[in-house]
Amino acid sequence: ESVRAYEPMELLLHRVSDKQTGNPFTPDRSAEVLLLGDSFTQVFSDPRLEMGEHAGFAEHLAKELNAPLDVIALAGGSARAVRESLARRPEGLSGKKLVIWQISIRDFNGDPSKWEQVLFPQGTKSAEGPRAAVRVRAELVEVTRVPAEFDYEFCLAVHEYRLLEALDGTPPPGPIWVAHVALDDFEATPQAAYEVGAEHTLFLDDVALHHNLETTSWLDATGADPRATIWFPTTPTESDARRREWAVLKAELESAPDGFPTTQLSSEPSGNRSYAKGLELARADSILALQQRIFQIRQHGYSDELLEACVSRLEHNATRTWFPMDGWSPARNELNLVRILNTPPPARHIKDRPIRDTRRTIRSMAVILEYHNELKARGIDLLVVPIPGRVQAWSDRALGVPPFDPIHGGDVGLPELLLKMTSEGINVVDVFPALACARAAAMAAGDPDPDLFLTHNTHWSPQGVEACTAPIAEWVRSMKWFEQGPAKEGTAFFRRTEVITDPSKMYGPGRGAPRELIYPKIVSRKGERPYRLSQDFVRGSPVLLIGDSFSSYHWESFADMSLQLFAELGHPVDVISLSQGAENAVWNSVARRGDNLEGKKVVIWLFSANVLVSMEMTKVEIFTD
């Protein structure tokens, strides 16, 4: 059976180095912060993984912390091997104030021995150099097997021996632990098949001269004493050569300065221009996140509860436009969107419930896909950003019960539609997780009702705009053409945070007094808008934002989406925003420009999620040539 190989992926590696000397990042054993990890830490750092070096997790973590960083990282060993390596350090955790433990989720399954307790020696061990080589005859009493699912090219396996005879040198009393190469170039070695009871004559050297147990994959099922030396089988010639190399390296380290200042670390693209998280990978990440969210919602039955709450209110209040709910006023179209998206066709088992009109979503998907393909053919990326309604974002409030799961919400229909669109190759930004995380963080800080949406108006708040900017900007950065723009904070723009009484028009019953909102503003030095849309350099921007009122809300307060993206991307953002015009009117405006989107690299189409169920959406011809 033939196997189709994946297409090669281009990667952009941001190597971390000292700005002054250009030296690459190196771990600092004296650092107060210790990172424990596995291949997720090593990838883009360890050249043995053949994915580049000096650009991995440890390097960028040190840069973000602005502090030295100590590292123990073992491919396939984040559960137990890193703890065993740490236990072997003479100084243990002396001088450490924080341990960051990066663990792969898969390590929580499988062999439970990976999570057995690793005892750290009491007190401080003496820091000795490598032990003298010995030659022994010994009996194998316990072996370590490399599991079949171990998917790295090299691994040591520690076996325990009982000394039968010392042939040369003086081995320590008690058991002898020997690290054999059990896996090399993904293939099991003859040593991996050793059986208990076998007798071997071995010339043994300290493993530290041959392999660094803090960076080289190794497994130990024998429970070796952390104070004991682990030996490595070699030859006298190899041993002498390794000891000479070690002596030279030790002298170099002792004469070198203490290191370079990690506070000066910088990351710059290395090699030819490429991109690390391209759109294909971004879509794959999005698909996985949407699948997980849908699973959680369905597993707990939240969607049925939310749908029942919305339908009952709509059916019992046939003429009502705004609905009072727990101090806020959702609109009929917000409730109806949940009903349209979540009523499963044909839904005959639910009495008197309207059957979902799948023609709506089929039409919108077809039109969006046409725009996507047409723009892609001209080298322009389309980024679709549907903004969920308040009932979807705050679905627990719609039910009138305490928050049941603000991180996942109760609406399954919208993520299912976004999943279909993303699976078709459309670039869709799901902003719900950003809103949910911002809400959860505020609730954890003691704010039970954070202002991410307006309470008596369907639009988002300035903080909601700010929360959703990050995932949109991340998608833009993943595009192959992207280079950070020239606009810098402190020169081209300034960030100002003000608390202002909400000037938005309020709707619905029980409105009360307007709330005070936090406005994260992007302004010029004079406190005005940093640029005008009429300026030529704005029209020439590679970024075009189009959409309905969500795309320009809080414009007058200098807290709208275009300015938030400007601050993130460094490029001015060209804008076409028409209230209730995201289906067709904005595209007609694009066409009327008559410039065939010259100079544009990405069109961000941002709109209320209601647009996705519109029967009015049609394809507009936007190019004239």
XYZ file of C-alpha atoms in Angstrom:
625
model
C 0.000 0.000 0.000
C 1.436 3.348 -1.008
C 1.795 6.131 1.527
C 1.413 9.745 0.438
C 4.053 12.025 1.893
C 3.050 15.386 3.302
C 4.110 18.470 1.425
C 7.140 20.220 2.987
C 6.291 23.062 5.360
C 8.273 26.268 5.481
C 9.181 27.491 8.954
C 10.163 30.881 10.274
C 12.565 30.472 13.181
C 13.069 33.458 15.449
C 16.468 32.779 16.950
C 17.151 34.307 20.338
C 20.513 35.922 20.809
C 22.330 38.589 22.757
C 21.795 41.961 21.064
C 25.276 43.126 21.954
C 27.419 40.070 21.189
C 25.174 38.049 18.888
C 25.833 34.943 20.996
C 22.905 32.488 21.009
C 20.939 31.777 24.157
C 22.422 29.122 26.440
C 20.835 27.727 29.633
C 22.222 29.079 32.888
C 22.415 26.466 35.651
C 22.631 29.200 38.288
C 19.332 30.777 37.180
C 16.515 31.079 39.699
C 14.002 29.708 37.172
C 14.223 26.088 36.003
C 12.329 24.787 32.953
C 11.613 21.052 32.798
C 10.361 19.784 29.451
C 10.509 17.334 26.582
C 10.743 17.562 22.790
C 8.199 20.395 22.804
C 10.873 22.396 24.612
C 13.703 21.008 22.455
C 12.150 21.405 19.016
C 13.685 24.364 17.153
C 16.433 24.287 19.777
C 18.130 20.877 19.668
C 19.839 20.331 16.276
C 19.399 16.561 16.704
C 15.698 17.009 15.987
C 16.670 18.592 12.648
C 14.213 21.474 13.050
C 16.713 24.251 13.650
C 18.324 25.573 16.797
C 18.411 28.566 19.153
C 14.715 29.247 18.461
C 12.824 26.940 20.820
C 10.518 27.331 23.782
C 13.306 27.839 26.323
C 14.919 30.586 24.259
C 11.694 32.556 23.858
C 10.672 31.968 27.473
C 13.995 33.451 28.619
C 13.431 36.416 26.323
C 9.925 37.042 27.671
C 11.047 36.651 31.286
C 14.039 38.936 30.725
C 15.954 36.637 33.015
C 18.431 33.740 32.867
C 16.849 30.302 32.519
C 18.016 26.841 33.565
C 16.761 23.959 31.405
C 16.388 20.186 31.641
C 14.627 18.868 28.535
C 14.414 15.235 27.418
C 12.529 14.030 24.346
C 9.829 11.679 25.585
C 10.830 12.262 29.192
C 8.779 15.137 30.598
C 6.952 12.880 33.067
C 9.737 11.071 34.885
C 13.160 11.346 33.241
C 13.442 15.096 33.840
C 12.781 14.543 37.545
C 15.413 11.810 37.651
C 17.896 14.111 35.936
C 17.133 16.849 38.433
C 17.563 14.382 41.311
C 21.061 13.618 40.025
C 22.223 17.216 40.325
C 24.554 17.671 43.269
C 22.894 20.976 44.178
C 19.330 19.758 43.523
C 16.949 22.715 43.630
C 19.263 24.888 45.646
C 18.905 28.515 44.569
C 15.727 27.906 42.544
C 12.633 30.016 43.119
C 10.411 28.724 40.323
C 10.122 25.447 38.393
C 8.173 25.545 35.121
C 7.190 22.027 34.099
C 6.200 21.632 30.428
C 4.405 18.292 30.068
C 2.931 16.625 26.990
C -0.719 15.650 27.468
C 0.002 12.155 26.168
C 2.205 11.535 29.212
C -0.909 11.511 31.385
C -1.926 8.245 29.711
C -0.130 4.966 29.338
C 2.497 3.511 31.634
C 1.749 4.615 35.225
C 5.376 4.026 36.210
C 6.207 7.341 34.530
C 4.476 9.032 37.453
C 6.061 7.097 40.297
C 7.667 9.258 42.949
C 11.277 10.243 42.360
C 13.090 10.739 45.654
C 15.452 13.675 45.814
C 18.562 13.180 47.952
C 18.438 14.878 51.330
C 21.066 17.584 51.630
C 23.544 18.627 48.983
C 25.590 16.049 47.136
C 29.228 16.679 46.443
C 29.926 17.807 42.896
C 32.454 15.294 41.674
C 34.054 14.954 38.275
C 33.624 11.861 36.119
C 34.538 8.609 37.823
C 37.535 6.618 36.660
C 36.828 3.980 34.043
C 36.476 0.369 35.139
C 36.291 -3.060 33.504
C 33.983 -5.604 35.069
C 32.231 -8.921 34.614
C 28.633 -8.571 35.731
C 25.224 -10.250 35.667
C 22.180 -8.423 34.334
C 19.456 -8.374 37.020
C 16.973 -5.746 35.749
C 16.346 -4.190 32.333
C 14.602 -1.101 30.943
C 12.547 -1.477 27.775
C 11.879 1.380 25.354
C 8.114 1.391 24.682
C 6.915 0.816 21.132
C 5.266 4.237 21.019
C 8.568 6.040 21.720
C 8.923 8.053 18.510
C 12.363 9.649 18.761
C 15.506 8.534 16.963
C 17.784 7.949 19.969
C 17.338 6.674 23.508
C 19.444 5.245 26.305
C 18.040 2.473 28.497
C 19.455 2.001 32.000
C 20.045 -1.660 33.018
C 21.032 -2.850 36.494
C 23.934 -5.291 36.944
C 25.307 -7.346 39.844
C 29.075 -7.258 40.058
C 30.671 -10.674 39.556
C 34.315 -9.643 39.172
C 36.306 -6.411 38.984
C 38.791 -6.891 36.119
C 40.323 -3.418 36.074
C 39.827 -0.404 38.310
C 37.663 -0.089 41.407
C 33.913 -0.020 40.841
C 31.690 1.300 43.626
C 30.088 -1.254 45.936
C 26.552 -2.436 45.314
C 24.589 -2.480 42.051
C 26.050 -1.135 38.812
C 23.750 0.875 36.562
C 24.691 0.986 32.879
C 23.082 3.134 30.173
C 23.042 1.162 26.933
C 22.073 2.652 23.580
C 18.715 0.954 23.052
C 17.433 2.995 20.102
C 19.534 4.561 17.371
C 18.208 6.190 14.211
C 14.733 4.940 15.191
C 15.944 1.323 15.160
C 16.250 -0.956 18.195
C 19.823 -2.042 18.918
C 20.938 -5.539 20.008
C 21.397 -4.125 23.530
C 17.662 -3.387 23.648
C 17.018 -7.158 23.597
C 19.279 -8.006 26.553
C 17.621 -10.431 28.987
C 17.883 -10.751 32.748
C 20.499 -13.355 33.752
C 22.941 -12.605 30.945
C 26.618 -12.155 31.894
C 28.597 -9.358 30.211
C 32.193 -8.179 30.343
C 32.081 -4.390 30.059
C 34.557 -1.527 29.908
C 32.579 1.231 31.643
C 33.009 4.983 31.614
C 31.019 7.669 33.374
C 28.009 8.365 31.141
C 28.532 12.108 31.705
C 31.548 11.951 29.384
C 29.428 10.604 26.534
C 25.857 11.791 27.005
C 24.256 14.680 28.845
C 21.351 13.153 30.764
C 19.681 16.569 30.887
C 19.354 16.776 27.101
C 19.642 13.187 25.786
C 16.608 10.887 25.919
C 16.991 8.145 28.505
C 14.695 5.772 30.359
C 15.211 3.967 33.662
C 12.816 1.348 35.042
C 15.300 0.079 37.643
C 14.906 2.811 40.240
C 18.584 3.697 40.172
C 19.839 5.647 43.163
C 20.183 9.338 42.158
C 23.468 9.436 44.081
C 24.939 6.571 42.059
C 27.011 6.911 38.921
C 25.428 5.753 35.706
C 28.016 4.080 33.532
C 28.305 3.811 29.773
C 29.800 0.825 27.892
C 32.711 1.912 25.714
C 36.314 1.001 24.836
C 39.581 2.226 26.408
C 40.385 4.213 23.248
C 36.992 5.910 23.163
C 37.224 6.601 26.889
C 40.612 8.309 26.598
C 39.414 10.458 23.703
C 36.272 11.494 25.575
C 38.242 12.402 28.695
C 40.591 14.617 26.687
C 37.602 16.344 25.040
C 35.957 16.800 28.435
C 39.120 18.320 29.908
C 39.347 20.863 27.059
C 35.650 21.733 27.363
C 35.905 22.104 31.137
C 38.852 24.488 30.752
C 36.940 26.558 28.197
C 33.905 26.799 30.461
C 35.972 27.767 33.479
C 37.743 30.545 31.561
C 34.582 31.900 29.891
C 32.601 34.800 31.363
C 29.510 34.045 33.414
C 27.337 34.400 30.344
C 25.649 37.151 28.443
C 22.827 39.316 29.795
C 19.564 37.554 28.943
C 17.703 40.836 29.473
C 19.105 41.857 26.089
C 17.688 38.845 24.246
C 16.050 39.521 20.915
C 14.361 37.325 18.338
C 14.887 37.897 14.635
C 13.885 35.774 11.636
C 16.693 33.459 10.611
C 17.489 32.386 7.084
C 15.233 32.973 4.127
C 11.831 34.518 4.661
C 9.253 31.861 5.471
C 6.589 31.479 8.105
C 6.278 29.281 11.144
C 2.537 29.183 11.610
C 1.155 29.398 8.102
C -2.512 29.560 7.277
C -2.763 25.800 6.814
C -1.471 25.235 10.323
C -3.645 28.035 11.690
C -6.698 26.383 10.146
C -5.659 23.010 11.587
C -5.343 24.553 15.056
C -8.738 26.190 14.628
C -10.373 22.930 13.562
C -9.011 21.129 16.609
C -10.123 23.887 19.000
C -13.623 23.985 17.492
C -13.940 20.193 17.644
C -12.970 20.191 21.312
C -15.425 22.966 22.138
C -18.276 21.245 20.302
C -17.512 18.006 22.147
C -17.608 19.735 25.538
C -20.904 21.473 24.801
C -22.571 18.311 23.539
C -21.146 16.173 26.318
C -22.848 18.328 28.957
C -26.057 19.012 27.044
C -25.700 22.774 27.253
C -26.969 23.377 23.715
C -30.346 21.757 24.432
C -30.826 23.918 27.524
C -29.891 27.109 25.710
C -32.093 26.310 22.720
C -35.081 25.568 24.953
C -34.600 28.832 26.850
C -34.452 30.906 23.648
C -37.348 29.171 21.886
C -39.670 29.410 24.878
C -39.080 33.160 25.159
C -39.592 33.713 21.429
C -42.790 31.678 21.306
C -44.342 33.238 24.397
C -43.507 36.797 23.322
C -44.307 36.842 19.628
C -44.273 40.645 19.315
C -41.461 41.540 21.690
C -38.282 43.049 20.198
C -36.170 43.200 23.374
C -36.199 40.645 26.180
C -35.356 41.431 29.810
C -32.912 38.840 31.156
C -31.072 39.194 34.438
C -30.370 42.917 34.074
C -29.617 42.963 30.341
C -31.660 43.164 27.165
C -30.990 40.644 24.384
C -32.682 41.415 21.065
C -35.042 39.107 19.193
C -32.499 38.558 16.444
C -29.959 37.349 19.032
C -32.373 34.709 20.338
C -33.481 33.818 16.842
C -29.883 33.278 15.708
C -29.483 30.630 18.425
C -32.742 29.008 17.301
C -31.738 28.928 13.626
C -28.258 27.571 14.277
C -29.164 25.031 16.972
C -32.455 23.508 15.818
C -31.422 20.200 14.262
C -33.155 19.460 10.960
C -35.694 18.016 10.473
C -36.511 18.340 14.207
C -39.850 16.512 13.829
C -39.468 15.051 17.318
C -39.821 18.528 18.849
C -43.396 19.684 18.774
C -44.073 22.996 17.016
C -40.396 23.859 16.762
C -39.375 25.526 13.485
C -37.199 23.373 11.268
C -33.790 24.917 10.729
C -33.545 26.488 7.316
C -30.206 25.064 6.190
C -30.466 27.065 2.960
C -29.354 30.123 4.928
C -26.016 28.737 6.046
C -25.432 26.912 2.755
C -25.892 30.199 0.899
C -23.527 32.143 3.151
C -20.844 29.430 3.028
C -21.038 29.294 -0.786
C -20.716 33.074 -1.140
C -17.870 33.320 1.377
C -16.021 30.507 -0.371
C -16.374 32.372 -3.695
C -14.805 35.493 -2.191
C -12.075 33.384 -0.592
C -11.152 31.675 -3.860
C -11.326 34.874 -5.932
C -9.085 36.814 -3.564
C -6.689 33.903 -3.134
C -6.231 33.722 -6.911
C -4.964 37.321 -6.764
C -2.630 36.705 -3.838
C -4.945 38.290 -1.248
C -5.946 36.506 1.962
C -9.521 36.693 3.232
C -10.047 36.536 6.986
C -13.676 35.992 8.081
C -14.468 37.180 11.627
C -18.050 36.506 12.812
C -18.778 38.146 16.182
C -21.052 35.969 18.363
C -24.140 37.547 19.899
C -24.428 38.159 23.592
C -26.738 35.166 24.054
C -24.029 32.951 22.591
C -21.209 34.568 24.542
C -23.219 34.790 27.788
C -25.421 31.740 27.321
C -25.541 30.985 31.043
C -27.225 34.356 31.607
C -29.804 33.520 28.958
C -30.732 30.487 30.993
C -31.056 32.571 34.132
C -28.796 30.224 36.106
C -25.294 30.563 37.584
C -22.497 30.163 35.047
C -22.351 26.499 34.044
C -19.413 26.717 31.696
C -18.415 30.202 30.556
C -15.312 28.807 28.846
C -17.288 26.667 26.364
C -20.696 28.346 26.342
C -23.952 26.683 25.379
C -24.304 27.477 21.691
C -23.103 24.576 19.541
C -24.571 25.790 16.243
C -22.114 28.615 15.575
C -18.936 26.595 16.263
C -20.317 23.798 14.081
C -20.848 26.260 11.223
C -17.382 27.768 11.726
C -15.930 24.243 11.710
C -17.573 23.518 8.344
C -16.262 26.771 6.898
C -12.756 26.198 8.229
C -12.753 22.623 6.913
C -13.567 24.040 3.466
C -10.331 26.024 3.582
C -11.862 29.372 4.593
C -9.806 31.389 7.086
C -12.248 31.888 9.971
C -11.324 33.533 13.275
C -13.333 32.175 16.199
C -13.198 34.976 18.773
C -15.387 33.200 21.337
C -12.408 31.693 23.242
C -10.850 35.159 23.618
C -14.109 36.547 25.027
C -14.605 33.540 27.288
C -11.060 33.702 28.671
C -11.341 37.452 29.280
C -14.614 36.882 31.104
C -13.225 34.012 33.171
C -10.190 36.096 34.153
C -12.405 38.990 35.242
C -14.655 36.649 37.237
C -11.624 35.106 38.938
C -10.552 38.642 39.881
C -13.917 39.248 41.550
C -15.871 40.889 38.724
C -19.010 38.735 38.146
C -20.220 40.893 35.256
C -17.256 42.057 33.123
C -18.031 44.569 30.391
C -17.241 42.642 27.209
C -20.616 43.453 25.641
C -22.998 46.317 26.251
C -25.923 45.373 28.499
C -28.694 47.208 26.613
C -27.179 47.301 23.144
C -26.193 44.359 20.920
C -22.632 45.594 20.328
C -19.426 44.749 22.087
C -17.751 46.980 24.632
C -14.295 48.563 24.168
C -12.842 45.767 26.305
C -14.570 43.214 24.089
C -12.935 44.789 21.050
C -9.549 44.676 22.721
C -9.982 41.016 23.772
C -10.811 39.934 20.213
C -7.932 41.839 18.626
C -5.276 39.294 19.654
C -6.649 36.241 17.767
C -7.325 38.343 14.660
C -3.804 39.792 14.724
C -2.349 36.316 15.277
C -4.005 35.071 12.104
C -2.668 38.031 10.127
C 0.828 37.400 11.463
C 0.612 33.790 10.241
C 0.276 34.971 6.635
C 3.347 34.513 4.485
C 3.522 38.120 3.325
C 3.370 39.630 6.798
C 6.107 41.901 8.085
C 5.570 44.011 11.187
C 4.642 47.552 10.147
C 6.733 50.613 10.951
C 4.320 52.227 13.439
C 5.737 52.033 16.967
C 4.160 52.758 20.319
C 5.566 55.957 21.794
C 6.043 57.617 18.425
C 3.244 56.792 15.962
C 0.675 56.072 18.662
C 0.110 55.966 22.400
C -2.110 53.786 24.575
C -4.444 55.568 26.973
C -6.980 53.942 29.294
C -9.965 56.002 30.385
C -13.195 55.247 32.248
C -16.126 56.853 30.423
C -19.878 56.672 30.835
C -21.182 54.536 27.974
C -22.439 56.928 25.265
C -24.195 54.156 23.289
C -27.922 54.260 22.779
C -29.676 51.799 25.094
C -32.613 49.576 24.196
C -35.066 47.304 25.960
C -36.776 47.359 29.346
C -35.107 48.081 32.677
C -32.272 50.068 31.207
C -31.391 52.122 34.248
C -28.453 54.498 34.261
C -25.653 54.101 31.678
C -22.664 52.104 32.904
C -19.121 53.325 33.129
C -16.847 51.464 30.746
C -13.093 51.079 30.446
C -11.853 52.446 27.124
C -8.414 51.209 25.976
C -7.693 54.016 23.512
C -5.124 54.265 20.721
C -4.304 57.933 20.198
C -1.735 60.344 18.804
C 0.560 62.413 20.971
C -2.150 65.094 21.025
C -4.791 62.602 22.183
C -6.475 62.454 18.780
C -6.915 59.710 16.188
C -3.407 58.717 14.977
C -4.345 59.041 11.288
C -7.252 59.922 8.994
C -8.747 57.465 6.532
C -8.413 60.046 3.767
C -4.627 59.933 3.884
C -2.949 58.230 0.938
C -0.787 55.921 3.048
C -3.927 54.485 4.659
C -5.522 53.649 1.309
C -2.212 52.005 0.385
C -2.183 49.833 3.526
C -1.904 46.064 2.973
C -4.740 45.591 5.501
C -8.383 46.307 4.628
C -11.059 45.928 7.320
C -14.626 45.697 6.043
C -17.859 44.945 7.839
C -20.903 46.197 9.683
C -21.160 48.382 12.776
C -19.088 45.912 14.833
C -16.062 46.814 12.714
C -16.268 50.525 13.620
C -18.051 50.626 16.966
C -16.297 52.966 19.471
C -14.754 54.837 16.529
C -15.416 58.235 18.093
C -13.720 57.112 21.303
C -10.560 55.905 19.484
C -11.142 52.340 20.734
C -12.458 50.629 17.587
C -11.073 47.490 15.960
C -9.095 49.274 13.234
C -7.024 51.164 15.812
C -6.502 48.090 17.985
C -5.214 46.207 14.927
C -3.059 49.190 13.974
C -1.361 49.010 17.371
C -0.821 45.244 17.047
C 0.340 45.048 13.436
C 2.150 48.362 13.011
C 0.260 49.030 9.757
C -2.504 51.618 9.341
C -5.788 49.837 8.656
C -7.931 50.830 5.687
C -11.631 50.614 6.629
C -14.997 50.234 4.905
C -17.698 49.973 7.558
C -21.430 50.164 6.880
C -24.036 49.598 9.574
C -26.078 46.502 8.656
C -24.219 46.345 5.348
C -21.783 43.485 5.824
C -23.628 41.067 3.517
C -23.328 42.999 0.245
C -23.034 46.772 0.735
C -19.399 46.709 1.859
C -18.448 44.613 -1.152
C -20.260 47.045 -3.412
C -18.144 49.787 -1.830
C -15.019 47.743 -2.524
C -16.078 47.415 -6.155
C -16.830 51.143 -6.466
C -13.266 51.982 -5.510
C -12.254 50.572 -8.875
C -8.674 49.838 -7.781
C -8.962 46.035 -7.838
C -7.683 46.009 -4.238
C -4.246 47.069 -5.437
C -1.647 46.772 -2.684
C -3.951 44.798 -0.382
C -2.610 41.623 1.195
C -5.502 40.746 3.504
C -9.196 41.619 3.685
C -10.609 41.201 7.201
C -14.381 40.710 6.918
C -15.772 41.374 10.399
C -19.496 41.240 11.124
C -22.243 40.157 13.502
C -22.776 36.387 13.325
C -26.352 37.093 12.175
C -24.896 37.765 8.726
C -24.127 34.043 8.409
C -27.852 33.190 8.360
C -28.851 35.963 5.973
C -30.751 34.970 2.844
C -29.755 38.293 1.253
C -26.059 37.539 0.808
C -24.979 37.399 -2.834
C -21.627 37.458 -4.606
C -20.578 40.961 -5.733
C -18.163 41.378 -8.626
C -15.339 43.376 -7.065
C -12.701 43.227 -9.809
C -12.917 45.060 -13.116
C -9.953 43.582 -14.983
